[in-house]
PDB file of C-alpha atoms and ligand atoms in Angstrom:
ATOM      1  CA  UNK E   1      48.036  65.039  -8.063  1.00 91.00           C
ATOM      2  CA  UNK E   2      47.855  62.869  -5.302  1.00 92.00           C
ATOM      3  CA  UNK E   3      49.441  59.709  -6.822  1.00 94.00           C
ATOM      4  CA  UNK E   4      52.792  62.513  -8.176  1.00 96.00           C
ATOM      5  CA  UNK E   5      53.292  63.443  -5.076  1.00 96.00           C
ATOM      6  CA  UNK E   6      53.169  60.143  -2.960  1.00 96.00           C
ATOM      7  CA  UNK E   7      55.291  57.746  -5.783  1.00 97.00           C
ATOM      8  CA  UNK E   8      58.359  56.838  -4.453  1.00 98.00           C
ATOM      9  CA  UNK E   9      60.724  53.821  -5.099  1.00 98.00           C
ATOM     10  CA  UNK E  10      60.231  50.799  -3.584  1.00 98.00           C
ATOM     11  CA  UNK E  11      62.584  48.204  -3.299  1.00 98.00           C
ATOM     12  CA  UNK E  12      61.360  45.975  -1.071  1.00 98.00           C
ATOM     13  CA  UNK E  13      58.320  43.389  -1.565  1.00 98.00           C
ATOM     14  CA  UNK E  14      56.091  42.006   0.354  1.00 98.00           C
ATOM     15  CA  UNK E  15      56.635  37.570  -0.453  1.00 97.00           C
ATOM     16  CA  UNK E  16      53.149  37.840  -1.678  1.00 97.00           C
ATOM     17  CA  UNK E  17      51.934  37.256  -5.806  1.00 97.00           C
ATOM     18  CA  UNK E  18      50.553  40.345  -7.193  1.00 98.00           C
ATOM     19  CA  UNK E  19      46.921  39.578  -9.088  1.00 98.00           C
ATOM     20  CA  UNK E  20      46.987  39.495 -13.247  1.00 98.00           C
ATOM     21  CA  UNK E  21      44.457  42.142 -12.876  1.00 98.00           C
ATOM     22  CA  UNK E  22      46.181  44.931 -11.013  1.00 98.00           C
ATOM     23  CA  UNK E  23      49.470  44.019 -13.484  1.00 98.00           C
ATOM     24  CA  UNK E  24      46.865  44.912 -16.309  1.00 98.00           C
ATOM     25  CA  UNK E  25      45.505  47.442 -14.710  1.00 98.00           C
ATOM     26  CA  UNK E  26      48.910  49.654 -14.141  1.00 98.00           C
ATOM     27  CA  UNK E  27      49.774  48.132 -18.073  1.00 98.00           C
ATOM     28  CA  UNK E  28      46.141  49.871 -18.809  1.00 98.00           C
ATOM     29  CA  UNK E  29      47.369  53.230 -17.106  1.00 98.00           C
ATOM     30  CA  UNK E  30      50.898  53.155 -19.312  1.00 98.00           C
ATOM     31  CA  UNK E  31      49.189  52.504 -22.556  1.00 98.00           C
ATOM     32  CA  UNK E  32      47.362  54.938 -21.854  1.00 98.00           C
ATOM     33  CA  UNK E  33      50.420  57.480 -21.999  1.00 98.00           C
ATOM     34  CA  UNK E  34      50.557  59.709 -25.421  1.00 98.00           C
ATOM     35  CA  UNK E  35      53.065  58.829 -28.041  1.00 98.00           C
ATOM     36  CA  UNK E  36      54.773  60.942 -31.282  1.00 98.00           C
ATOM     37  CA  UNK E  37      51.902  60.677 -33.758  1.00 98.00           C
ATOM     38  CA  UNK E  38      50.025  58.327 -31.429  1.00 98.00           C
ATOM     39  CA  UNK E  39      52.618  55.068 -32.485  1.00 98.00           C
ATOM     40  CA  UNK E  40      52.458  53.379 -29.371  1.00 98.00           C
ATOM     41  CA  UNK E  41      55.975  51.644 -29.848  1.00 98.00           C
ATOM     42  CA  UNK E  42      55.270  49.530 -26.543  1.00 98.00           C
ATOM     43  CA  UNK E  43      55.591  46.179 -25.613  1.00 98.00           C
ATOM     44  CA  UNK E  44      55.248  44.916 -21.732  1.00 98.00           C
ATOM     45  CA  UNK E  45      56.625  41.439 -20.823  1.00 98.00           C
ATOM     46  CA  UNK E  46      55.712  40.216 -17.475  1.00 98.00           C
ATOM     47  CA  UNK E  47      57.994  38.140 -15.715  1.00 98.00           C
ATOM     48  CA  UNK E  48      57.399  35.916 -13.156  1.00 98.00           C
ATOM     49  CA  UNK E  49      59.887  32.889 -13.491  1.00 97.00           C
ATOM     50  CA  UNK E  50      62.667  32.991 -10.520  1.00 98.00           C
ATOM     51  CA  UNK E  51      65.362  32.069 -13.160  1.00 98.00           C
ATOM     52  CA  UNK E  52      64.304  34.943 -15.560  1.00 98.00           C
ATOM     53  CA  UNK E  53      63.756  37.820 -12.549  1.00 98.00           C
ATOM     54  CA  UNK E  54      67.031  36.093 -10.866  1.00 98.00           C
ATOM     55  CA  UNK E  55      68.906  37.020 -14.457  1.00 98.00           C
ATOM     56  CA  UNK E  56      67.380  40.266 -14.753  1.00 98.00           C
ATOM     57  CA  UNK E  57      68.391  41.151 -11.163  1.00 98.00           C
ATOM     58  CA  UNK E  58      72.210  40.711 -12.198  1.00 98.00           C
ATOM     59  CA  UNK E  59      71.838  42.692 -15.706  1.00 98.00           C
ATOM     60  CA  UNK E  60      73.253  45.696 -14.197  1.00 98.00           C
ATOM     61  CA  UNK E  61      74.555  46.560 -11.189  1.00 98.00           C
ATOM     62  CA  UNK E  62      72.003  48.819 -10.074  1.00 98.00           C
ATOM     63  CA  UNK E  63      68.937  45.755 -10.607  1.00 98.00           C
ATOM     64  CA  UNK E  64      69.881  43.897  -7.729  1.00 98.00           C
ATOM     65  CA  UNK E  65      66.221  44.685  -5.591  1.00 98.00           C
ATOM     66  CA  UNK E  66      64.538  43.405  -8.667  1.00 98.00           C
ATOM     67  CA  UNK E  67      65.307  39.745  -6.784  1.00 98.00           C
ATOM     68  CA  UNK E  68      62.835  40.453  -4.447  1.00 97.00           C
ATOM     69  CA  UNK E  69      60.173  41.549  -6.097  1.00 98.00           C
ATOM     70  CA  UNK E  70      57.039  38.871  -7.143  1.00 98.00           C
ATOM     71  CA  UNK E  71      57.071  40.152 -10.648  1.00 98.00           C
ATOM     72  CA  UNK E  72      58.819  42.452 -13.278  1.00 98.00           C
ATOM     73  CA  UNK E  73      57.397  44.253 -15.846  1.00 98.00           C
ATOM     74  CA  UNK E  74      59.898  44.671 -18.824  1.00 98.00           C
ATOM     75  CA  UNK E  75      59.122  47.392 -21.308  1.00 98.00           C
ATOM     76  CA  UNK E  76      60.419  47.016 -24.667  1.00 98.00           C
ATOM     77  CA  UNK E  77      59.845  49.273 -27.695  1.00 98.00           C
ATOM     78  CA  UNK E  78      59.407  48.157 -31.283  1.00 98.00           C
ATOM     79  CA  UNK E  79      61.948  49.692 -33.776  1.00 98.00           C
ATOM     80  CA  UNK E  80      59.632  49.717 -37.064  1.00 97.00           C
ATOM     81  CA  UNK E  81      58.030  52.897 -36.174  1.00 98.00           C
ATOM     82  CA  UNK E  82      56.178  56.241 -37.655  1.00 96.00           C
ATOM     83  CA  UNK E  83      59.039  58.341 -35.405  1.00 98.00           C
ATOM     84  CA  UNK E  84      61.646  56.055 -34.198  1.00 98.00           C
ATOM     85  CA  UNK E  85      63.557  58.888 -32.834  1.00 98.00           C
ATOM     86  CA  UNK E  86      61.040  59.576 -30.421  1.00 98.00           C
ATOM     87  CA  UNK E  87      60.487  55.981 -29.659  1.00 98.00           C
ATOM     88  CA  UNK E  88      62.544  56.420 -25.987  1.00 98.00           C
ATOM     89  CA  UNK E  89      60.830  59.908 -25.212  1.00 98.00           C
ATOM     90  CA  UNK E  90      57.215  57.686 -25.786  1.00 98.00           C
ATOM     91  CA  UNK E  91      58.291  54.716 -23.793  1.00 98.00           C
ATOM     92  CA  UNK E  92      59.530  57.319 -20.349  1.00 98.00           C
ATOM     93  CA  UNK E  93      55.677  58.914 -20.497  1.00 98.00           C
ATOM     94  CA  UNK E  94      54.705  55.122 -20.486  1.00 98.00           C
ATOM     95  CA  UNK E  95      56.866  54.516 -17.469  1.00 98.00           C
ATOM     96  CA  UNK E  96      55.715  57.261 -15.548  1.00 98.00           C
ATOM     97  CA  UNK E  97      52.206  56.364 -16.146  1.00 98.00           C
ATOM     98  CA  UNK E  98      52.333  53.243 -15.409  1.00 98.00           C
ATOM     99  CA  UNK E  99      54.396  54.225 -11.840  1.00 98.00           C
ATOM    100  CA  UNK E 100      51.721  56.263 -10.680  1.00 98.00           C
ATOM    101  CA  UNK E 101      49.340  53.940 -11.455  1.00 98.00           C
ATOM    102  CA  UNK E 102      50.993  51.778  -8.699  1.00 98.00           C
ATOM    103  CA  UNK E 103      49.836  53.910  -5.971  1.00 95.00           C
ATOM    104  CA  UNK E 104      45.734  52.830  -6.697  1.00 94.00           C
ATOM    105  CA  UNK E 105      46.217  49.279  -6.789  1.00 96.00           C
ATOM    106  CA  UNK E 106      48.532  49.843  -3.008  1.00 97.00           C
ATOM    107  CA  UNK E 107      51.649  48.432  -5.214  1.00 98.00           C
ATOM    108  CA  UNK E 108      55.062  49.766  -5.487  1.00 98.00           C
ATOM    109  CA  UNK E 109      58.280  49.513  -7.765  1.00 98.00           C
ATOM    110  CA  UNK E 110      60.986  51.312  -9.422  1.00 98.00           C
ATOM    111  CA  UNK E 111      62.589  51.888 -13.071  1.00 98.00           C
ATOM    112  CA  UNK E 112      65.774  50.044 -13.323  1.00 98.00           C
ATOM    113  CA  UNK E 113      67.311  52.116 -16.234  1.00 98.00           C
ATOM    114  CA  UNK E 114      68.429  49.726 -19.179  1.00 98.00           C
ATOM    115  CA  UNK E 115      67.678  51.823 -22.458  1.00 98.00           C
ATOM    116  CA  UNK E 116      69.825  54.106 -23.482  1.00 98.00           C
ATOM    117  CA  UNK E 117      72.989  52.372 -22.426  1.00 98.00           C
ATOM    118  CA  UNK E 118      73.617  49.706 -25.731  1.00 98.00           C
ATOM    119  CA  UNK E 119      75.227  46.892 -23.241  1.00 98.00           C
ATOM    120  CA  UNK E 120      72.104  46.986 -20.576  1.00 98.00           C
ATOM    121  CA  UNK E 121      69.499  46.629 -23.707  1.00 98.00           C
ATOM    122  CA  UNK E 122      71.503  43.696 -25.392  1.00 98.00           C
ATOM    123  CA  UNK E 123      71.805  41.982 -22.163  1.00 98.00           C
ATOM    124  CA  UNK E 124      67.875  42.460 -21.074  1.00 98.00           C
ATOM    125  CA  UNK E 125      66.964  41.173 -24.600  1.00 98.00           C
ATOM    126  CA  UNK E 126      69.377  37.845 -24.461  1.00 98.00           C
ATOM    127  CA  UNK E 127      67.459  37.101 -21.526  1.00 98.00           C
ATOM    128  CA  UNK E 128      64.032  37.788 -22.305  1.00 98.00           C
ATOM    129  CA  UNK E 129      65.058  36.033 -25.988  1.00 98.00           C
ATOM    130  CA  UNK E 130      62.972  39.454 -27.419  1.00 98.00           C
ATOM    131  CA  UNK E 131      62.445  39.150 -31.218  1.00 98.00           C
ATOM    132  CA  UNK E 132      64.371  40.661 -33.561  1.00 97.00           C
ATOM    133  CA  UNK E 133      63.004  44.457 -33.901  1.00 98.00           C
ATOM    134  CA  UNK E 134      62.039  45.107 -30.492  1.00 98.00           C
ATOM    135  CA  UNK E 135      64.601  46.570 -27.987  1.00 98.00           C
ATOM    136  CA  UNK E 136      64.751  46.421 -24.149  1.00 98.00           C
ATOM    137  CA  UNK E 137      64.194  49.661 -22.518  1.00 98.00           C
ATOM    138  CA  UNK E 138      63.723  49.459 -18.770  1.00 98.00           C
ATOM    139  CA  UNK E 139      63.054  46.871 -16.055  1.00 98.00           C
ATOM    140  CA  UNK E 140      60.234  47.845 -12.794  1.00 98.00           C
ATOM    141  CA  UNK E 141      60.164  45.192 -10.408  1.00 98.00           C
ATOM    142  CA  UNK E 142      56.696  45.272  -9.130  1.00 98.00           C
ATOM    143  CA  UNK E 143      55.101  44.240  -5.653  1.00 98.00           C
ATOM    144  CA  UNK E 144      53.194  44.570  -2.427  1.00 98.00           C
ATOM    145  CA  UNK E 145      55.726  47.654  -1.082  1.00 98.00           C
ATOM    146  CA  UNK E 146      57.719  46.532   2.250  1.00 98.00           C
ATOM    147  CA  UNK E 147      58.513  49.827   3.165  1.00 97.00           C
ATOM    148  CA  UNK E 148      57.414  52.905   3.376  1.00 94.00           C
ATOM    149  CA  UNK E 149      58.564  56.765   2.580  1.00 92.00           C
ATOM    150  CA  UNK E 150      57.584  60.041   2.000  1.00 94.00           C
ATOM    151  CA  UNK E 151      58.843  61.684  -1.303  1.00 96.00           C
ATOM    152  CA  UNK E 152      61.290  64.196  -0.604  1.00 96.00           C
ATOM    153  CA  UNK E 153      60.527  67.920  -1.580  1.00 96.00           C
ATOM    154  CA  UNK E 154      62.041  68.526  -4.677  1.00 96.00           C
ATOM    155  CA  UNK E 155      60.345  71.679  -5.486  1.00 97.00           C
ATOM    156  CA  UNK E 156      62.924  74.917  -6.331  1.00 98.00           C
ATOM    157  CA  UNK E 157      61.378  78.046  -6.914  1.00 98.00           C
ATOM    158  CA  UNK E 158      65.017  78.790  -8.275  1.00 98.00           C
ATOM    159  CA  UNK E 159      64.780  76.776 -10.837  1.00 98.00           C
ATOM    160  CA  UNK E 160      61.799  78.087 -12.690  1.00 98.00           C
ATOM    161  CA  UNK E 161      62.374  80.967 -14.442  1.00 98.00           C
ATOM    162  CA  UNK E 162      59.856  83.811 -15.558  1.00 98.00           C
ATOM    163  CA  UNK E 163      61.046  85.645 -18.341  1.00 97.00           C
TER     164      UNK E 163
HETATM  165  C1  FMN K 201      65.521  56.641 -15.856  1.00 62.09           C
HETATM  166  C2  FMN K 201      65.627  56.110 -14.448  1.00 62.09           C
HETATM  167  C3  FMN K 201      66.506  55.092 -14.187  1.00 62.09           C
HETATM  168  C4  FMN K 201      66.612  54.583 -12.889  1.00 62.09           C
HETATM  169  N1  FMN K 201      67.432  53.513 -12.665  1.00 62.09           N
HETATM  170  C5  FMN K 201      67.495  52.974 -11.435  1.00 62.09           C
HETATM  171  C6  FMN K 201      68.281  51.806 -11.198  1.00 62.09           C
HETATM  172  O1  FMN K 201      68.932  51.274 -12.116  1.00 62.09           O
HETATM  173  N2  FMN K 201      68.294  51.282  -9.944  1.00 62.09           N
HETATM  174  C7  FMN K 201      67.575  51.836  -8.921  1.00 62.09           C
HETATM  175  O2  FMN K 201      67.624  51.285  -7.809  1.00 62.09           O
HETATM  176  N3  FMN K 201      66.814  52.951  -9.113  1.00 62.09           N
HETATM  177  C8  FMN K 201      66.745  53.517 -10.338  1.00 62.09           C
HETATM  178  N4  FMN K 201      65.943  54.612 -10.566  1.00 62.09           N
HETATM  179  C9  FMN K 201      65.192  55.192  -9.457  1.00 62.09           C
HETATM  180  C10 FMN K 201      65.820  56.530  -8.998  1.00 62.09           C
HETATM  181  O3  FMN K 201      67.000  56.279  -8.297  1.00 62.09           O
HETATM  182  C11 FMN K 201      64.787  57.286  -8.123  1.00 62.09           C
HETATM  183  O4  FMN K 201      63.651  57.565  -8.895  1.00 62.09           O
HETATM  184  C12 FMN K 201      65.371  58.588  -7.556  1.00 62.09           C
HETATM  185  O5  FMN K 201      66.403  58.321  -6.652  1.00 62.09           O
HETATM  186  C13 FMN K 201      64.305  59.421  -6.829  1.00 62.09           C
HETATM  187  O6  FMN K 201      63.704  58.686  -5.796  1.00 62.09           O
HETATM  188  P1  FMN K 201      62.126  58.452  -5.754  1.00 62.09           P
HETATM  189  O7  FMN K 201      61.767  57.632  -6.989  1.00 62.09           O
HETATM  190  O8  FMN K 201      61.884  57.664  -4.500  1.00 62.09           O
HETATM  191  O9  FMN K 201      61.433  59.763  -5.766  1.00 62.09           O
HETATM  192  C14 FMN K 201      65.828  55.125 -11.838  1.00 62.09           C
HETATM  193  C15 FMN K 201      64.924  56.159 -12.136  1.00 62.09           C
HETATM  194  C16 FMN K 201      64.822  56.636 -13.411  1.00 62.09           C
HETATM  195  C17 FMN K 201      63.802  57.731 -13.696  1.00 62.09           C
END
């Protein structure tokens, strides 16, 4: 429970390269997520070329932090699946997984939203040159966090119901 209620957003890095094994390691924590019928639809690109993040920082206008950040992990989803209508629903319990996974390795980031909007996803793929039958989904700049928050209380009691 610990790493759910600490995650936050970070948008800020620290100017300091984040080690191939604690990329894997939060990559190990979002495969890890369950999928419709176990289909796994994912596929992470790391990026660490300036040009490439630099691109991916303009793709929308709510990426712009992602200049900062060391690395970015783009998640894509294949679109030959068992359930391809589940294929976003999969890739979200990735994301989240692979968030919170953040916390152990003392790394920080936050989902740029690409997938579902059709103009984000086309853009994100022209730049990463995806092949044909996989489709961008979201962006999460990754890094040594240079800042710090508390989460903010979200819990309503209103809002659950007991019928
Ligand atoms: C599907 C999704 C898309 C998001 N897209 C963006 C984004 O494009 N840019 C951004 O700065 N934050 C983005 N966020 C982060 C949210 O703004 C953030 O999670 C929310 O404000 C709550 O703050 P917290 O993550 O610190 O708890 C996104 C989060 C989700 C779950």
């Amino acid at each position: 429970m610990k790493e759910i209620f600490e995650r936050v957003s970070i948008r800020r890095f620290q100017d300091k390269e984040v080690p191939k094994e604690a990329l894997l390691n939060v990559l190990r924590a979002a495969m890890a997520a369950p999928s419709a019928g176990n289909q796994q639809p994912w596929e992470f690109y790391i990026v660490t070329d300036r040009k490439r993040i630099e691109a991916l920082a303009a793709a929308t206008p709510y990426s712009g932090c992602a200049k900062g950040a060391p690395a970015v992990i783009a998640a894509a989803y294949r679109e030959a699946l068992w359930a391809p209508a589940y294929a976003q629903i999969d890739m979200s319990i990735a994301m989240e997984n692979l968030w919170l996974a953040c916390g152990e390795e003392g790394l920080g980031g936050v989902w740029l939203g690409i997938a579902p909007l059709e103009d984000r996803m086309r853009t994100v793929e022209e730049i990463l040159s995806l092949p044909e039958g996989q489709r961008a989904f979201a962006l999460f700049p990754i890094g040594y966090p240079a800042e710090t928050r508390a989460q903010q209380d979200r819990f309503d009691l209103s809002r659950v119901h007991f019928l």
